[in-house]
Amino acid sequence: MLSLRQVFKEGVRGMMKTETFRALVVDKGDTGLVAAVKPLTVSDLPDEDVLIQVDYSTLNYKEGLGFANRNKIFRILPIVPGLDLAGTVVESKSCRYKPGDPVILNGWSVGERYWGGYAQMARIKSDFLIPLPKGMDTLKAMYIGTAGYTAMLCVMTLEQAGVTPDGGPVVVTGAAGGVGSNAVAILAHLGYDVTALVSARKAFTHDFLRELGAKAFVGGDKWAQTPSPLESQRWAGAVDTVGTTVLARVISEMNYGGCVAACGLAGGIDLSLTVMPFILRGVSLRGVDSVWCPYERRVAAWERLAKDIPDAALKKINRIIKLDEVPHYAAQIMAGKVVGHIVVDVNA
Ligand code: NDP
């Protein structure tokens, strides 16, 4: 097997067809899905216009759902999952990228409908890629990953709604998770007064979240119960990753004119509400989607991420795992046993 460094140096033609690289492949088994690290060749990859030598990918709640065979995440089988990747272009039929260019991929249904980042090599549609922002390496990009990028989209959404650091406390729900911990770190870095909502089983994460900049904590049984239409006003803004009664309570506790950026469903997809917060307090509820987010907005988010999330916070939030550890950690995410964000070193 050629080393990937050699492949990059000599060009892919030197290894075409026969040289193998490692990929985590999910396929149908007798009793469900099976995942295994397998040797593939470049000719096994889908026919897209940019071939990338992958450095890192990430593991997220969505892949947890996929490996658990829930929510029809893996739309094609076999599939190489991995909704994020960062690496270097090896070969390109697109005029936008040339060999040697460092690139990032997030979303666009990659890892769901297209093969993704859990491999040492990937072929990706050029429209799905963005250039690695200046001042960022591929490891930092995946420390951030879709989790940090989504957190930044939420922050940008709050800013566009007029939520400012001097407007009063903001709350982040699911704060110990990938998106939540990034949102805490970004908002605190920007000067917001951040309160973190963590469930009772994550109470041990208070110190971790304080280090990221959380000033206060909320939680407890009431967050699992349907709130009154209008609770006491507490929040100028909110980033919600949980949904269900948590989102309902956040909305009912918003200050006059406040905004909630809702991006997740970690607690459930239902939402039982009245119109009262909207019509009596002018509260706004804005949805945030990272997967199909237009190119210009995602580039803007990544440019912000290059400066608005401290490296020290990223180091605290992240742990790095090996390719063959992905199925284990995917199950851990679904069991609620993961704190922060996971990077996958596909070359380890
Ligand atoms: P994680 O699993 O890393 O974090 C989820 C967090 O939510 C956990 O800390 C968990 O804590 C908490 N949580 C779950 N249920 C509850 C509850 N009932 N009350 C309070 N806290 C709860 O997931 P991610 O950060 O990767 O993703 C979070 C959500 O955002 C997911 O639903 C994901 O699908 C979504 N997402 C959406 C994107 C978009 O484009 N819109 C992009 C990325 C993610 P505990 O274990 O204690 O319950």
Coordinates of C-alpha atoms and ligand atoms in Angstrom, one line a residue:
M1 CA 0.0 0.0 0.0
L2 CA 1.3 3.5 -0.9
S3 CA 1.5 5.9 2.0
L4 CA -1.0 8.7 1.5
R5 CA 1.8 11.3 1.6
Q6 CA 3.4 9.4 -1.4
V7 CA 0.0 9.3 -3.2
F8 CA -0.3 13.1 -2.8
K9 CA 3.3 13.7 -3.9
E10 CA 3.1 11.4 -7.0
G11 CA -0.4 12.1 -7.9
V12 CA -3.2 9.6 -7.8
R13 CA -2.3 8.1 -11.2
G14 CA 0.6 6.4 -9.4
M15 CA -1.8 4.4 -7.2
M16 CA -4.9 4.2 -9.4
K17 CA -7.1 1.1 -9.4
T18 CA -5.0 -1.3 -7.3
E19 CA -3.5 0.6 -4.3
T20 CA -5.7 0.3 -1.3
F21 CA -6.7 2.8 1.5
R22 CA -8.9 2.3 4.6
A23 CA -12.6 3.1 4.8
L24 CA -15.3 2.4 7.3
V25 CA -18.1 0.8 5.2
V26 CA -21.7 0.3 6.4
D27 CA -23.8 -2.3 4.7
K28 CA -26.8 -4.5 5.2
G29 CA -26.2 -7.5 7.5
D30 CA -28.5 -10.4 8.3
T31 CA -30.0 -8.7 11.3
G32 CA -29.4 -5.0 10.6
L33 CA -26.5 -2.8 9.6
V34 CA -22.9 -4.0 9.8
A35 CA -19.9 -1.6 9.9
A36 CA -16.3 -2.6 9.2
V37 CA -13.1 -1.0 8.2
K38 CA -12.2 -2.3 4.7
P39 CA -9.5 -1.8 2.1
L40 CA -10.9 0.1 -0.9
T41 CA -9.3 1.4 -4.1
V42 CA -9.8 4.8 -5.7
S43 CA -11.9 3.1 -8.4
D44 CA -14.3 1.9 -5.7
L45 CA -15.2 5.6 -4.9
P46 CA -18.2 7.3 -6.4
D47 CA -17.7 9.2 -9.7
E48 CA -17.5 12.8 -8.4
D49 CA -15.2 15.6 -9.7
V50 CA -12.8 16.1 -6.8
L51 CA -10.6 13.4 -5.2
I52 CA -9.5 14.3 -1.7
Q53 CA -6.9 12.9 0.7
V54 CA -8.8 13.0 4.0
D55 CA -7.1 14.0 7.2
Y56 CA -10.0 14.1 9.7
S57 CA -13.7 13.6 9.9
T58 CA -16.1 14.0 12.9
L59 CA -18.7 11.9 14.7
N60 CA -22.1 13.5 15.5
Y61 CA -25.5 12.8 16.8
K62 CA -26.7 12.2 13.3
E63 CA -24.2 9.4 12.7
G64 CA -25.3 8.0 16.1
L65 CA -28.8 7.8 14.7
G66 CA -27.4 6.2 11.5
F67 CA -25.4 3.5 13.1
A68 CA -28.4 2.7 15.4
N69 CA -30.4 2.3 12.1
R70 CA -32.8 5.1 13.1
N71 CA -34.4 8.0 11.2
K72 CA -33.3 6.5 7.8
I73 CA -30.0 8.4 8.0
F74 CA -28.1 6.1 5.6
R75 CA -30.1 6.4 2.4
I76 CA -27.8 4.3 0.3
L77 CA -26.0 1.0 1.2
P78 CA -23.2 0.3 1.2
I79 CA -22.1 3.7 2.4
V80 CA -19.0 5.3 3.8
P81 CA -20.6 7.6 6.4
G82 CA -19.1 10.8 7.7
L83 CA -20.9 14.1 7.2
D84 CA -17.7 16.2 7.7
L85 CA -14.2 16.0 6.2
A86 CA -11.1 18.1 6.0
G87 CA -8.2 17.2 3.7
T88 CA -6.3 18.1 0.6
V89 CA -7.3 17.9 -3.1
V90 CA -5.4 15.2 -5.0
E91 CA -7.1 15.4 -8.3
S92 CA -9.8 17.7 -9.6
K93 CA -12.0 18.0 -12.7
S94 CA -13.3 21.3 -11.3
C95 CA -11.8 24.6 -12.2
R96 CA -12.5 25.8 -8.7
Y97 CA -10.0 23.4 -7.0
K98 CA -6.5 22.1 -7.9
P99 CA -4.2 19.5 -6.4
G100 CA -2.8 20.8 -3.1
D101 CA -5.8 22.9 -2.1
P102 CA -7.0 22.3 1.5
V103 CA -10.7 21.9 1.6
I104 CA -13.6 21.3 4.0
L105 CA -16.9 19.5 3.5
N106 CA -19.9 19.8 5.8
G107 CA -23.4 18.4 5.1
W108 CA -25.1 18.5 1.7
S109 CA -26.4 15.1 2.7
V110 CA -22.9 13.6 2.4
G111 CA -22.7 10.6 4.7
E112 CA -26.4 10.1 4.1
R113 CA -27.0 10.0 0.3
Y114 CA -23.3 10.2 -0.8
W115 CA -20.2 8.6 0.5
G116 CA -18.5 10.7 3.1
G117 CA -15.5 11.3 5.3
Y118 CA -14.8 8.0 7.1
A119 CA -12.0 7.0 4.7
Q120 CA -8.5 8.0 3.8
M121 CA -9.7 9.1 0.4
A122 CA -13.0 10.5 -0.8
R123 CA -14.5 11.7 -4.0
I124 CA -16.8 14.7 -3.5
K125 CA -18.8 17.0 -5.7
S126 CA -16.9 20.3 -6.0
D127 CA -20.1 22.3 -5.3
F128 CA -20.1 20.8 -1.8
L129 CA -16.6 21.9 -0.9
I130 CA -15.4 25.1 0.6
P131 CA -11.7 26.3 0.8
L132 CA -10.1 25.9 4.3
P133 CA -10.2 29.4 5.8
K134 CA -6.8 31.1 6.2
G135 CA -5.2 30.5 9.5
M136 CA -6.9 27.2 10.1
D137 CA -5.5 23.7 9.6
T138 CA -7.5 20.6 8.9
L139 CA -7.4 19.4 12.5
K140 CA -8.9 22.7 13.7
A141 CA -11.5 22.6 11.0
M142 CA -12.7 19.2 12.3
Y143 CA -12.4 20.2 15.9
I144 CA -15.1 22.7 14.8
G145 CA -16.9 20.4 12.3
T146 CA -20.6 20.6 11.6
A147 CA -21.2 21.0 15.4
G148 CA -19.2 24.3 15.6
Y149 CA -20.4 25.5 12.2
T150 CA -24.0 24.9 13.2
A151 CA -23.4 26.7 16.5
M152 CA -22.0 29.7 14.5
L153 CA -25.0 29.7 12.2
C154 CA -27.2 29.9 15.4
V155 CA -25.1 32.8 16.7
M156 CA -25.3 34.6 13.3
T157 CA -29.1 34.0 13.4
L158 CA -29.4 35.6 16.9
E159 CA -27.2 38.5 15.7
Q160 CA -29.5 39.1 12.7
A161 CA -32.5 39.1 15.1
G162 CA -30.8 41.9 17.0
V163 CA -29.6 39.9 20.0
T164 CA -26.5 41.7 21.5
P165 CA -24.1 40.8 24.3
D166 CA -25.5 43.7 26.4
G167 CA -29.1 42.6 25.9
G168 CA -29.3 40.2 28.8
P169 CA -28.6 36.5 29.4
V170 CA -28.7 33.9 26.6
V171 CA -29.4 30.2 27.2
V172 CA -27.9 27.2 25.4
T173 CA -29.7 23.9 25.7
G174 CA -28.0 20.5 25.3
A175 CA -25.0 22.6 26.3
A176 CA -22.7 19.6 27.0
G177 CA -23.1 18.2 23.5
G178 CA -21.2 19.0 20.3
V179 CA -23.3 21.9 19.1
G180 CA -24.1 23.1 22.6
S181 CA -20.6 23.3 23.9
N182 CA -19.4 25.1 20.7
A183 CA -22.3 27.6 21.1
V184 CA -21.4 28.2 24.7
A185 CA -17.7 28.9 23.8
I186 CA -18.6 31.2 20.8
L187 CA -21.2 33.2 22.7
A188 CA -19.0 33.6 25.8
H189 CA -16.0 34.6 23.6
L190 CA -18.3 37.3 22.0
G191 CA -19.1 38.7 25.4
Y192 CA -22.6 37.2 26.0
D193 CA -23.8 36.3 29.4
V194 CA -24.3 32.5 28.8
T195 CA -26.5 30.2 30.9
A196 CA -26.2 26.5 30.1
L197 CA -29.0 24.0 30.3
V198 CA -27.7 20.5 31.0
S199 CA -29.8 17.5 32.0
A200 CA -29.4 15.9 35.5
R201 CA -27.2 13.1 34.1
K202 CA -24.8 15.7 32.7
A203 CA -24.5 17.8 35.9
F204 CA -20.9 16.7 36.1
T205 CA -20.2 18.8 33.1
H206 CA -20.6 22.1 35.0
D207 CA -16.9 22.7 35.4
F208 CA -16.2 21.9 31.8
L209 CA -18.9 24.4 30.7
R210 CA -17.7 27.0 33.1
E211 CA -14.2 26.7 31.5
L212 CA -15.9 27.4 28.1
G213 CA -17.4 30.5 29.6
A214 CA -20.9 29.5 31.0
K215 CA -21.8 31.8 33.9
A216 CA -24.9 30.0 35.2
F217 CA -26.8 26.7 34.8
V218 CA -30.4 25.6 34.6
G219 CA -31.9 22.2 34.6
G220 CA -34.2 19.9 36.5
D221 CA -37.5 18.2 36.2
K222 CA -39.5 21.2 35.1
W223 CA -37.7 21.1 31.8
A224 CA -39.4 17.8 31.0
Q225 CA -42.8 19.3 31.6
T226 CA -45.0 21.4 29.4
P227 CA -44.5 25.1 30.6
S228 CA -47.3 27.7 31.0
P229 CA -47.9 29.8 27.9
L230 CA -45.9 32.7 29.4
E231 CA -43.3 32.0 32.1
S232 CA -41.2 34.8 33.7
Q233 CA -39.0 36.5 31.2
R234 CA -35.3 35.4 31.5
W235 CA -33.6 35.2 28.1
A236 CA -32.6 37.7 25.4
G237 CA -31.6 34.9 23.1
A238 CA -31.4 31.1 23.0
V239 CA -29.7 28.3 21.0
D240 CA -31.7 25.2 21.2
T241 CA -30.4 21.7 20.3
V242 CA -33.0 19.7 22.2
G243 CA -36.5 20.5 21.0
T244 CA -39.7 19.2 22.7
T245 CA -40.6 20.6 26.2
V246 CA -37.1 22.2 26.5
L247 CA -37.7 24.4 23.4
A248 CA -41.3 25.1 24.6
R249 CA -40.0 26.3 27.9
V250 CA -37.3 28.4 26.4
I251 CA -39.8 30.1 24.1
S252 CA -42.2 30.8 27.0
E253 CA -39.3 32.3 29.0
M254 CA -38.0 34.7 26.3
N255 CA -37.7 38.4 27.0
Y256 CA -39.8 40.8 25.0
G257 CA -38.4 40.8 21.4
G258 CA -36.0 37.9 22.1
C259 CA -35.0 35.3 19.5
V260 CA -34.6 31.5 19.7
A261 CA -32.3 29.8 17.1
A262 CA -33.6 26.2 17.0
C263 CA -31.3 23.6 15.4
G264 CA -31.8 20.3 17.1
L265 CA -34.0 17.4 18.2
A266 CA -31.8 15.6 20.7
G267 CA -34.8 15.4 23.1
G268 CA -37.5 14.9 20.6
I269 CA -39.2 16.4 17.6
D270 CA -42.5 17.5 19.1
L271 CA -43.3 21.0 20.2
S272 CA -46.3 22.0 22.2
L273 CA -46.8 25.7 22.2
T274 CA -49.3 28.6 22.3
V275 CA -49.0 31.7 20.2
M276 CA -48.8 33.9 23.3
P277 CA -44.9 34.5 23.4
F278 CA -45.1 35.5 19.7
I279 CA -48.0 37.8 19.8
L280 CA -47.6 39.3 23.3
R281 CA -43.8 39.5 23.5
G282 CA -42.8 39.6 19.9
V283 CA -40.6 36.6 20.4
S284 CA -39.2 35.0 17.2
L285 CA -38.3 31.4 16.6
R286 CA -35.9 30.9 13.8
G287 CA -34.8 27.5 12.4
V288 CA -31.2 26.8 11.6
D289 CA -30.1 24.3 9.1
S290 CA -26.5 23.5 8.3
V291 CA -27.0 20.8 5.7
W292 CA -28.4 22.8 2.8
C293 CA -27.2 26.2 4.0
P294 CA -26.2 28.3 0.9
Y295 CA -22.6 28.5 -0.1
E296 CA -22.1 32.2 0.8
R297 CA -23.6 31.8 4.3
R298 CA -21.5 28.8 5.1
V299 CA -18.3 30.5 3.9
A300 CA -19.2 33.5 6.1
A301 CA -19.8 31.2 9.1
W302 CA -16.4 29.5 8.6
E303 CA -14.7 32.9 8.3
R304 CA -16.2 33.8 11.6
L305 CA -15.1 30.5 13.1
A306 CA -11.5 31.2 12.2
K307 CA -11.5 34.0 14.8
D308 CA -14.6 33.7 17.1
I309 CA -13.9 30.4 18.8
P310 CA -10.8 30.2 21.0
D311 CA -8.3 27.4 20.3
A312 CA -8.2 26.6 24.1
A313 CA -12.0 26.0 24.0
L314 CA -11.7 23.7 21.0
K315 CA -9.0 21.6 22.8
K316 CA -11.3 21.2 25.8
I317 CA -14.4 20.3 23.7
N318 CA -12.7 17.7 21.5
R319 CA -11.4 14.2 21.7
I320 CA -9.8 12.3 18.8
I321 CA -10.7 8.7 18.0
K322 CA -9.6 6.2 15.4
L323 CA -11.6 5.1 12.4
D324 CA -12.4 1.6 13.9
E325 CA -13.6 3.2 17.1
V326 CA -16.5 5.1 15.3
P327 CA -19.2 2.4 15.8
H328 CA -18.5 2.2 19.5
Y329 CA -18.6 6.0 20.0
A330 CA -21.7 6.3 17.8
A331 CA -23.5 4.0 20.3
Q332 CA -22.0 6.1 23.2
I333 CA -23.5 9.2 21.7
M334 CA -27.0 7.6 21.5
A335 CA -26.6 6.4 25.1
G336 CA -25.9 10.1 26.2
K337 CA -22.4 9.2 27.3
V338 CA -20.4 11.6 25.2
V339 CA -19.5 15.1 26.4
G340 CA -18.3 17.7 23.8
H341 CA -17.3 16.8 20.3
I342 CA -15.5 13.9 18.6
V343 CA -12.9 14.1 15.8
V344 CA -12.1 11.0 13.7
D345 CA -8.5 10.6 12.6
V346 CA -9.1 8.5 9.5
N347 CA -5.4 7.7 9.2
A348 CA -5.1 6.2 12.7
Ligands
NDP1 P1 -24.9 15.6 21.2 O1 -25.4 14.2 21.4 O2 -23.4 15.9 21.2 O3 -25.6 16.6 22.2 C1 -27.0 16.5 22.5 C2 -27.1 17.1 23.9 O4 -28.5 17.2 24.1 C3 -26.6 16.2 24.9 O5 -25.7 16.9 25.7 C4 -27.8 15.7 25.7 O6 -27.5 15.6 27.1 C5 -28.8 16.8 25.5 N1 -30.1 16.4 25.7 C6 -30.8 15.4 25.0 N2 -32.1 15.4 25.5 C7 -32.2 16.3 26.4 C8 -33.2 16.7 27.2 N3 -34.4 16.1 27.1 N4 -33.0 17.7 28.1 C9 -31.8 18.4 28.2 N5 -30.8 18.0 27.4 C10 -31.0 17.0 26.5 O7 -25.5 16.1 19.8 P2 -25.1 17.2 18.8 O8 -24.6 18.4 19.6 O9 -24.2 16.6 17.7 O10 -26.4 17.6 18.1 C11 -27.4 18.2 18.9 C12 -28.7 18.3 18.0 O11 -28.5 19.2 17.0 C13 -29.1 16.9 17.4 O12 -30.5 16.8 17.4 C14 -28.6 17.0 16.0 O13 -29.3 16.2 15.1 C15 -28.9 18.5 15.8 N6 -28.0 19.1 14.7 C16 -28.7 19.9 13.8 C17 -28.0 20.4 12.8 C18 -28.7 21.3 11.8 O14 -28.2 21.5 10.7 N7 -29.9 21.7 12.1 C19 -26.5 20.3 12.6 C20 -25.9 19.5 13.7 C21 -26.7 19.0 14.7 P3 -28.1 14.3 27.9 O15 -27.2 13.2 27.4 O16 -27.8 14.7 29.3 O17 -29.5 14.2 27.6

